Amino acid sequence: MTPISLISAILLLVAIGLILTLVSRYLSMKKQYKLPSAQENRENQGSADSLVDTQGFAQRLARMIQIPTVSWTNHSKRDLKLFSQFQEELITLYPRVHETLKREVHGNFGLIYHWKGKNSAKGKNPDQKPVLFLAHYDVVPAEEKGESWREPPFSGKIKEGILWGRGTLDIKSQLAFQMETAEILLAQGWQPDRDIYFAFGGDEEIAGTEGAQNMANIFKERGMSFEFVMDEGGVIAQDQLAFLKGQPAALVGLAEKGMVTFKITAPGESGHSSMPGKEGTAIGRLARGVVRLEKKSFPSRLDPVIQNMLERFVPHVSPGLGIIFANLWLFSPLIRFIFSKNKTTDSLIRTTQAVTVFNSGEQENILPGQATCLVNHRILPGDTIGQLLKRHKQVLKDKGLTLEDAGNWPANDPIKAGDPGGSGFQLIQKVLADTHPGTIAVPFLVNGSTDSKYYRDLTEQILRFTPLLLKPEDIATIHGVNEKVSLNNLENGLKFYLQLFSQL
Ligand SMILES: [Zn+2]
């Protein structure tokens, strides 16, 4: 054999080996991530369906929407009476829950409910840890800027199968699902095996320090821990990912990015604008620093949660794409390249930085004494606030610029990801097979910040998920205009919760 033909033979063998590896990984994931069948719980589902009163449920949620529990960054603008009115309204809407469950009110915003389980009462099964369901009942303002609401944001109007208003998607619906489910099950004489807790905050939209953080500390003081904690963060997304061709995907947030805002300050010498120094003003100095930061985005990386999300799509995409998703060990650079072309997917593969506030100068003929800006970051798991600080100092290349945590919102490193093999994710997947057949449950990285971050030391599994099926145009209404939810969506979400509770 000549050396050339030997090399060709080796290359051919390598190519065959590679193709076999790619294909066998594809075939094995195609099998492994097939959707579970709905058969086994069909009987349960029938009985759950008959308990749902969709109209009544929508009307109860409408009552919640009609109380404008608006969170303002300027805290003094909040109307605290409305928050206590909301808490009182729950007592009227859900009498059984309030007869049976122990309710605690903490501060202006915190509401904890404790539903004692059968085993807890008798101390039977100490291994059966309680579960905790979270939601928040504050909403962002609904002032009309530009485009206006088709129905007033706090009307709670129900028209042609749609419930309108601020909070229908973010996230009074989640609170309503949980209360309605408990009310229905109590009417059936049902009691959970394990303890169930609810913790509702009223200031999530402005950091959650008075509601969720306070309640999490109370649970910690009591030495508690939970099998899982369920909060908002992911939904059932439809038409969000073109390659799924309309098939819905339940994005279960198992990981959450961290957050920090840095304040950068450039010093300057104030004085008469007719005699500026050669080096320019504080504004120029800070601007040069900002340009250097913006030129250098953070490196991209496929987090294990995103990898597993793509792998679970394997059975539902074309074979070509399936082979790529099943072999991220080889195709990660390609996926990252594609993700980086769109701002939504780009935010899933790197720590982001956004200069959101820039302050300096008072008058056109006065040199500013300093310039400051705020740079907000959403931190990819694997990075830390400490690393970000170090990196920025290098990139800014100006020792005169000072960098500090802006401190308006509590900063946090990324939250440790939950395991898709854990009991919580498995349960969601199983229930969805019954209530939302054809929906692919996948782990997801939430790039916003939720109340659940305060509970990170209280459980190994945080599940950020609301069973509402949303299209991109629905998602655009969250924090925007025309937020609304269809009654059909509410009905299916309630069935999901009924199934979930009955299997706890
Ligand atoms: Zn929310």
XYZ file of C-alpha atoms and ligand atoms in Angstrom:
505
model
C 0.000 0.000 0.000
C 1.379 3.426 -0.898
C 1.497 6.066 1.874
C -1.175 8.072 0.039
C -3.607 5.208 -0.173
C -2.898 4.386 3.478
C -3.832 7.963 4.451
C -6.966 7.782 2.302
C -7.944 4.524 3.956
C -7.451 6.003 7.426
C -9.470 9.102 6.519
C -12.234 6.946 5.149
C -12.336 4.914 8.367
C -12.427 8.084 10.460
C -15.255 9.465 8.328
C -17.257 6.268 8.644
C -16.640 6.220 12.406
C -17.789 9.823 12.696
C -20.948 9.245 10.700
C -21.771 6.159 12.762
C -21.299 8.132 15.991
C -23.458 11.021 14.801
C -26.236 8.750 13.640
C -26.200 6.439 16.644
C -26.380 9.377 19.071
C -29.282 10.741 17.015
C -31.146 7.440 17.073
C -30.628 6.909 20.772
C -31.853 10.407 21.694
C -34.787 10.051 19.357
C -35.838 7.065 21.432
C -34.848 8.452 24.830
C -36.748 11.726 24.456
C -39.928 10.404 22.890
C -42.954 12.041 24.527
C -44.493 10.012 27.360
C -47.890 8.592 26.488
C -51.039 10.010 28.035
C -52.705 6.632 28.536
C -52.103 5.930 32.183
C -53.746 9.033 33.625
C -56.671 9.321 31.291
C -59.100 8.218 33.989
C -57.885 10.890 36.400
C -58.130 13.480 33.713
C -61.783 12.771 33.053
C -62.669 13.399 36.688
C -60.493 16.534 36.860
C -62.188 17.931 33.751
C -65.620 17.710 35.312
C -64.523 19.798 38.305
C -63.491 22.818 36.271
C -65.885 25.790 36.090
C -64.152 27.892 33.471
C -66.568 30.835 33.499
C -66.548 31.059 37.283
C -62.764 30.790 37.342
C -62.387 33.574 34.769
C -64.707 35.775 36.814
C -62.667 35.196 39.968
C -59.468 36.050 38.128
C -61.224 39.123 36.699
C -61.899 40.298 40.275
C -58.151 40.084 40.933
C -57.366 42.005 37.757
C -59.789 44.772 38.778
C -57.702 45.608 41.850
C -54.776 47.609 40.415
C -51.972 46.379 42.660
C -49.348 48.343 40.753
C -45.694 48.271 41.775
C -43.833 51.525 41.171
C -40.069 51.876 41.311
C -40.798 55.055 43.218
C -42.184 53.217 46.249
C -44.148 56.199 47.519
C -46.430 55.944 44.497
C -47.688 52.544 45.619
C -51.208 52.440 47.047
C -50.869 50.007 49.955
C -54.637 49.930 50.534
C -55.053 48.145 47.221
C -52.652 45.415 48.277
C -54.594 44.692 51.459
C -57.816 44.903 49.480
C -56.426 42.201 47.186
C -55.561 40.016 50.176
C -59.101 40.441 51.556
C -60.624 39.682 48.165
C -58.934 36.273 48.178
C -60.846 35.418 51.366
C -64.129 36.182 49.607
C -63.179 34.349 46.420
C -61.828 31.223 48.095
C -63.753 30.585 51.329
C -62.791 26.907 51.700
C -59.104 27.643 51.336
C -59.403 30.230 54.066
C -61.362 27.909 56.354
C -58.910 25.032 56.073
C -55.432 26.382 55.316
C -53.387 28.327 57.826
C -52.816 31.845 56.500
C -50.067 34.213 57.611
C -49.625 37.801 56.512
C -46.075 39.143 56.635
C -45.564 42.860 56.254
C -47.551 44.645 53.574
C -47.064 42.089 50.850
C -46.251 38.568 52.054
C -48.972 35.898 52.161
C -48.144 32.361 53.243
C -50.673 29.516 53.229
C -50.031 26.117 54.779
C -52.082 23.111 53.712
C -51.352 20.270 56.052
C -50.815 16.896 54.432
C -52.175 13.561 55.754
C -48.707 12.286 56.490
C -47.519 15.494 58.076
C -50.381 15.397 60.571
C -49.392 11.952 61.767
C -45.684 12.378 61.268
C -45.902 9.270 59.063
C -43.490 9.939 56.306
C -40.807 12.402 57.271
C -39.102 11.849 53.890
C -42.036 13.380 52.098
C -40.872 16.968 52.015
C -43.393 19.752 51.543
C -43.732 21.533 48.202
C -44.016 25.283 47.759
C -45.924 27.208 45.098
C -45.035 30.834 44.440
C -46.749 33.672 42.614
C -46.864 37.447 42.838
C -49.931 39.643 42.720
C -48.327 42.987 41.942
C -48.258 44.163 38.342
C -46.293 46.717 36.358
C -48.030 50.021 35.534
C -50.350 50.061 32.549
C -50.000 53.633 31.447
C -50.755 54.141 27.829
C -47.811 55.339 25.833
C -48.414 55.348 22.120
C -50.523 52.319 21.360
C -53.577 52.078 23.575
C -55.379 49.190 25.222
C -58.374 47.817 23.371
C -60.062 47.187 26.733
C -59.079 49.189 29.827
C -56.193 47.407 31.598
C -57.973 47.044 34.950
C -61.446 46.309 33.572
C -61.102 42.548 33.846
C -63.491 42.457 30.935
C -64.517 39.057 29.601
C -65.530 39.254 25.975
C -65.658 36.600 23.254
C -63.738 34.048 25.272
C -60.955 36.446 26.297
C -60.177 37.927 29.724
C -58.484 41.308 29.425
C -56.164 43.115 31.728
C -52.834 43.747 33.370
C -51.833 40.672 35.353
C -53.687 38.086 33.257
C -50.322 36.722 32.067
C -47.910 38.238 34.642
C -48.961 36.640 36.870
C -52.185 36.784 38.798
C -53.238 33.809 36.658
C -50.640 31.623 38.402
C -51.919 32.656 41.819
C -55.483 32.045 40.650
C -54.619 28.562 39.330
C -53.196 27.625 42.707
C -56.062 29.003 44.808
C -58.777 27.665 42.472
C -57.198 24.206 42.469
C -57.046 24.114 46.263
C -60.674 25.312 46.498
C -61.887 22.619 44.062
C -59.968 19.845 45.786
C -61.125 20.931 49.241
C -64.720 20.788 48.008
C -64.022 17.165 47.047
C -62.799 16.452 50.559
C -59.308 15.863 49.190
C -56.220 16.292 51.337
C -52.642 16.125 50.063
C -50.312 13.436 51.384
C -47.484 15.897 51.902
C -47.692 19.491 53.119
C -48.338 22.125 50.477
C -47.348 25.738 50.966
C -48.190 28.844 48.942
C -46.180 32.059 49.212
C -47.471 35.112 47.363
C -45.463 38.324 47.115
C -46.680 41.795 46.228
C -43.473 43.478 45.072
C -41.824 41.093 42.601
C -41.797 43.718 39.861
C -39.621 45.978 41.991
C -37.175 43.380 43.371
C -39.314 41.376 45.820
C -37.320 42.329 48.900
C -40.354 43.059 51.074
C -42.410 40.073 49.895
C -40.474 37.035 48.667
C -37.134 37.758 50.310
C -38.812 38.281 53.655
C -40.907 35.104 53.370
C -37.901 33.035 52.264
C -36.068 34.221 55.377
C -39.027 33.151 57.533
C -38.941 29.650 56.015
C -35.190 29.534 56.648
C -35.611 30.586 60.270
C -38.085 27.731 60.660
C -35.449 25.317 59.347
C -37.621 24.234 56.418
C -36.729 22.765 53.055
C -38.897 21.810 50.086
C -39.035 18.932 47.612
C -39.509 21.576 44.945
C -40.495 25.206 44.564
C -42.643 26.221 41.610
C -42.689 29.811 40.343
C -43.191 31.779 37.121
C -40.512 32.061 34.426
C -41.323 29.704 31.542
C -44.546 29.036 29.619
C -45.786 26.707 26.901
C -44.351 28.465 23.881
C -45.902 28.063 20.469
C -44.434 29.364 17.176
C -41.457 30.638 19.133
C -39.001 28.227 17.542
C -39.502 27.903 13.777
C -37.974 24.414 13.591
C -40.763 22.973 15.778
C -43.305 23.929 13.090
C -46.013 24.960 15.530
C -45.554 22.121 18.010
C -45.753 23.625 21.516
C -42.770 23.457 23.877
C -43.136 23.755 27.639
C -40.107 25.777 28.703
C -39.549 24.739 32.298
C -37.042 27.153 33.789
C -34.569 24.947 35.648
C -31.890 27.634 35.653
C -31.954 31.395 36.060
C -29.377 33.952 35.084
C -27.823 36.107 37.773
C -28.103 39.863 37.804
C -25.953 42.800 38.737
C -25.936 46.474 37.809
C -22.620 48.307 37.947
C -22.340 52.022 38.373
C -19.326 53.477 36.571
C -18.157 56.909 37.621
C -15.775 59.179 35.716
C -14.331 62.056 37.741
C -14.070 65.552 36.235
C -13.172 69.035 37.221
C -16.118 71.395 37.223
C -15.641 74.950 36.077
C -16.314 77.351 33.236
C -16.958 75.689 29.903
C -14.778 78.255 28.130
C -11.662 76.581 29.540
C -11.961 72.827 29.188
C -8.878 70.684 29.713
C -7.121 68.939 26.795
C -8.378 65.524 27.963
C -12.050 66.597 27.587
C -14.796 66.377 30.179
C -15.969 63.601 32.491
C -18.634 62.833 29.908
C -16.066 62.100 27.209
C -14.009 60.003 29.573
C -16.968 57.874 30.602
C -18.175 57.631 26.997
C -14.784 56.262 25.903
C -15.037 53.627 28.655
C -18.560 52.657 27.581
C -17.446 52.288 23.952
C -14.650 49.964 25.052
C -17.129 47.845 27.051
C -19.676 47.654 24.248
C -17.063 46.596 21.716
C -16.334 43.538 23.779
C -19.296 41.259 24.341
C -18.965 38.316 26.698
C -17.883 34.968 25.207
C -20.627 32.556 24.205
C -21.176 29.165 25.754
C -23.835 26.440 25.573
C -25.010 25.946 29.132
C -25.891 22.320 30.041
C -29.540 23.364 30.453
C -29.683 24.742 26.906
C -27.847 21.676 25.614
C -30.411 19.409 27.206
C -33.231 21.559 25.814
C -31.905 21.062 22.273
C -31.350 17.344 22.843
C -34.971 16.923 23.924
C -36.094 18.481 20.630
C -34.329 15.694 18.681
C -37.402 13.464 18.079
C -39.450 16.473 16.923
C -37.244 18.060 14.268
C -36.012 17.044 10.826
C -33.342 14.284 10.825
C -30.680 16.761 9.651
C -31.311 19.112 12.532
C -31.794 16.168 14.867
C -28.275 14.953 14.102
C -26.929 18.411 14.955
C -28.880 18.698 18.236
C -27.841 15.180 19.232
C -24.179 15.957 18.659
C -23.518 19.255 20.349
C -20.054 18.001 21.322
C -19.281 18.672 17.642
C -21.828 21.274 16.575
C -21.788 23.656 19.547
C -19.876 26.349 17.598
C -22.440 26.193 14.790
C -25.379 26.481 17.207
C -23.732 29.388 19.016
C -23.136 31.139 15.704
C -26.814 30.766 14.777
C -28.018 31.787 18.265
C -25.838 34.895 18.194
C -27.715 36.238 15.165
C -30.927 36.846 17.137
C -31.072 38.886 20.351
C -33.437 36.481 22.128
C -31.331 33.392 21.505
C -28.109 35.331 21.921
C -29.155 36.143 25.492
C -29.230 32.386 26.227
C -25.580 31.796 25.393
C -23.730 34.635 27.090
C -23.698 37.126 29.918
C -25.296 40.298 28.591
C -24.427 43.901 29.323
C -26.682 46.886 28.667
C -25.878 50.505 29.458
C -29.281 51.642 30.657
C -28.711 54.996 32.400
C -26.231 57.791 31.658
C -26.056 60.861 33.895
C -23.990 64.003 33.732
C -24.058 67.720 33.164
C -26.455 70.394 34.325
C -26.014 73.340 32.046
C -24.380 74.026 28.719
C -21.754 76.449 30.088
C -20.641 74.400 33.124
C -18.052 71.622 33.018
C -19.530 68.563 34.761
C -17.840 67.466 37.993
C -18.496 63.827 37.192
C -20.329 61.460 34.877
C -21.978 58.193 35.861
C -23.703 55.381 34.049
C -25.440 52.146 34.956
C -24.624 48.908 33.186
C -27.110 46.111 33.770
C -25.933 42.502 33.409
C -27.745 39.186 33.182
C -25.154 36.617 34.142
C -24.856 33.247 32.421
C -24.375 30.253 34.761
C -20.651 29.719 35.111
C -19.842 33.435 35.346
C -19.854 35.353 38.622
C -20.172 38.967 39.710
C -16.558 38.857 40.896
C -15.351 37.764 37.447
C -17.389 40.486 35.759
C -15.840 43.174 37.932
C -12.344 41.959 37.173
C -13.004 41.788 33.458
C -14.550 45.254 33.258
C -11.595 46.794 35.024
C -9.324 45.293 32.363
C -11.543 46.295 29.444
C -12.096 49.883 30.631
C -8.339 50.490 30.609
C -8.797 53.625 32.709
C -7.834 53.397 36.372
C -9.599 56.709 37.049
C -13.015 55.182 36.377
C -14.546 53.616 39.462
C -16.808 50.614 39.278
C -19.259 49.505 41.958
C -22.495 47.577 42.481
C -25.232 50.177 41.882
C -27.152 48.588 44.748
C -30.676 49.573 43.697
C -31.689 45.948 43.255
C -30.117 43.032 45.094
C -27.419 41.498 42.890
C -27.043 37.736 42.669
C -24.857 35.183 40.968
C -26.644 32.702 38.662
C -28.831 30.207 40.508
C -27.679 26.586 40.480
C -29.659 24.651 37.867
C -32.155 21.967 38.819
C -31.883 18.450 37.434
C -34.232 17.466 34.569
C -34.115 13.963 36.061
C -35.520 15.340 39.346
C -39.017 14.617 40.651
C -40.351 18.086 39.810
C -39.472 18.186 36.115
C -40.589 14.575 35.692
C -43.941 15.369 37.260
C -44.538 18.390 35.024
C -43.677 16.309 31.975
C -46.056 13.556 33.010
C -48.953 15.929 33.734
C -48.472 17.819 30.463
C -48.784 14.557 28.560
C -52.372 14.407 29.836
C -53.457 18.009 29.860
C -51.470 19.380 26.901
C -50.851 16.374 24.628
C -48.129 16.857 22.029
C -46.307 19.435 24.156
C -42.565 18.884 24.463
C -41.327 19.598 28.005
C -37.771 20.913 28.004
C -35.461 22.457 30.589
C -34.905 26.159 30.062
C -32.686 29.009 31.174
C -34.746 32.000 32.372
C -32.985 35.214 31.458
C -35.130 37.447 33.645
C -35.114 37.517 37.417
C -37.893 35.930 39.486
C -38.921 35.836 43.147
C -37.764 32.210 43.273
C -34.113 33.308 43.544
C -34.695 34.090 47.217
C -35.678 30.443 47.790
C -32.494 28.998 46.294
C -31.214 27.707 49.644
C -34.533 26.084 50.513
C -34.688 23.482 47.732
C -32.668 21.594 45.130
C -35.390 22.037 42.515
C -36.827 25.362 41.414
C -39.329 24.966 38.568
C -40.129 28.224 36.820
C -43.212 27.407 34.811
C -46.787 28.542 34.177
C -49.055 26.238 32.132
C -50.248 28.916 29.708
C -49.818 28.410 25.983
C -48.457 31.636 24.536
C -47.497 32.745 21.048
C -44.905 35.455 20.376
C -47.674 38.055 20.022
C -48.999 37.121 23.493
C -45.542 37.349 25.033
C -45.187 40.865 23.594
C -48.162 41.995 25.720
C -46.412 41.113 29.001
C -45.369 44.479 30.482
C -46.855 45.935 27.249
C -50.362 46.831 26.076
C -53.356 44.526 25.561
C -52.305 41.839 28.038
C -55.026 39.198 27.945
C -55.664 35.472 28.225
C -58.144 33.184 26.534
C -60.591 31.225 28.676
C -59.560 28.105 26.836
C -55.993 28.673 27.973
C -57.165 29.219 31.565
C -59.200 26.023 31.453
C -56.262 23.906 30.291
C -53.945 25.530 32.814
C -56.363 24.751 35.615
C -56.597 21.127 34.505
C -52.811 21.012 34.626
C -52.778 22.226 38.229
C -55.534 19.821 39.264
C -53.566 16.892 37.860
C -50.355 18.171 39.388
C -51.764 18.548 42.889
C -53.450 15.160 42.799
C -50.089 13.540 42.006
C -47.987 15.288 44.640
Zn -44.009 38.208 36.981
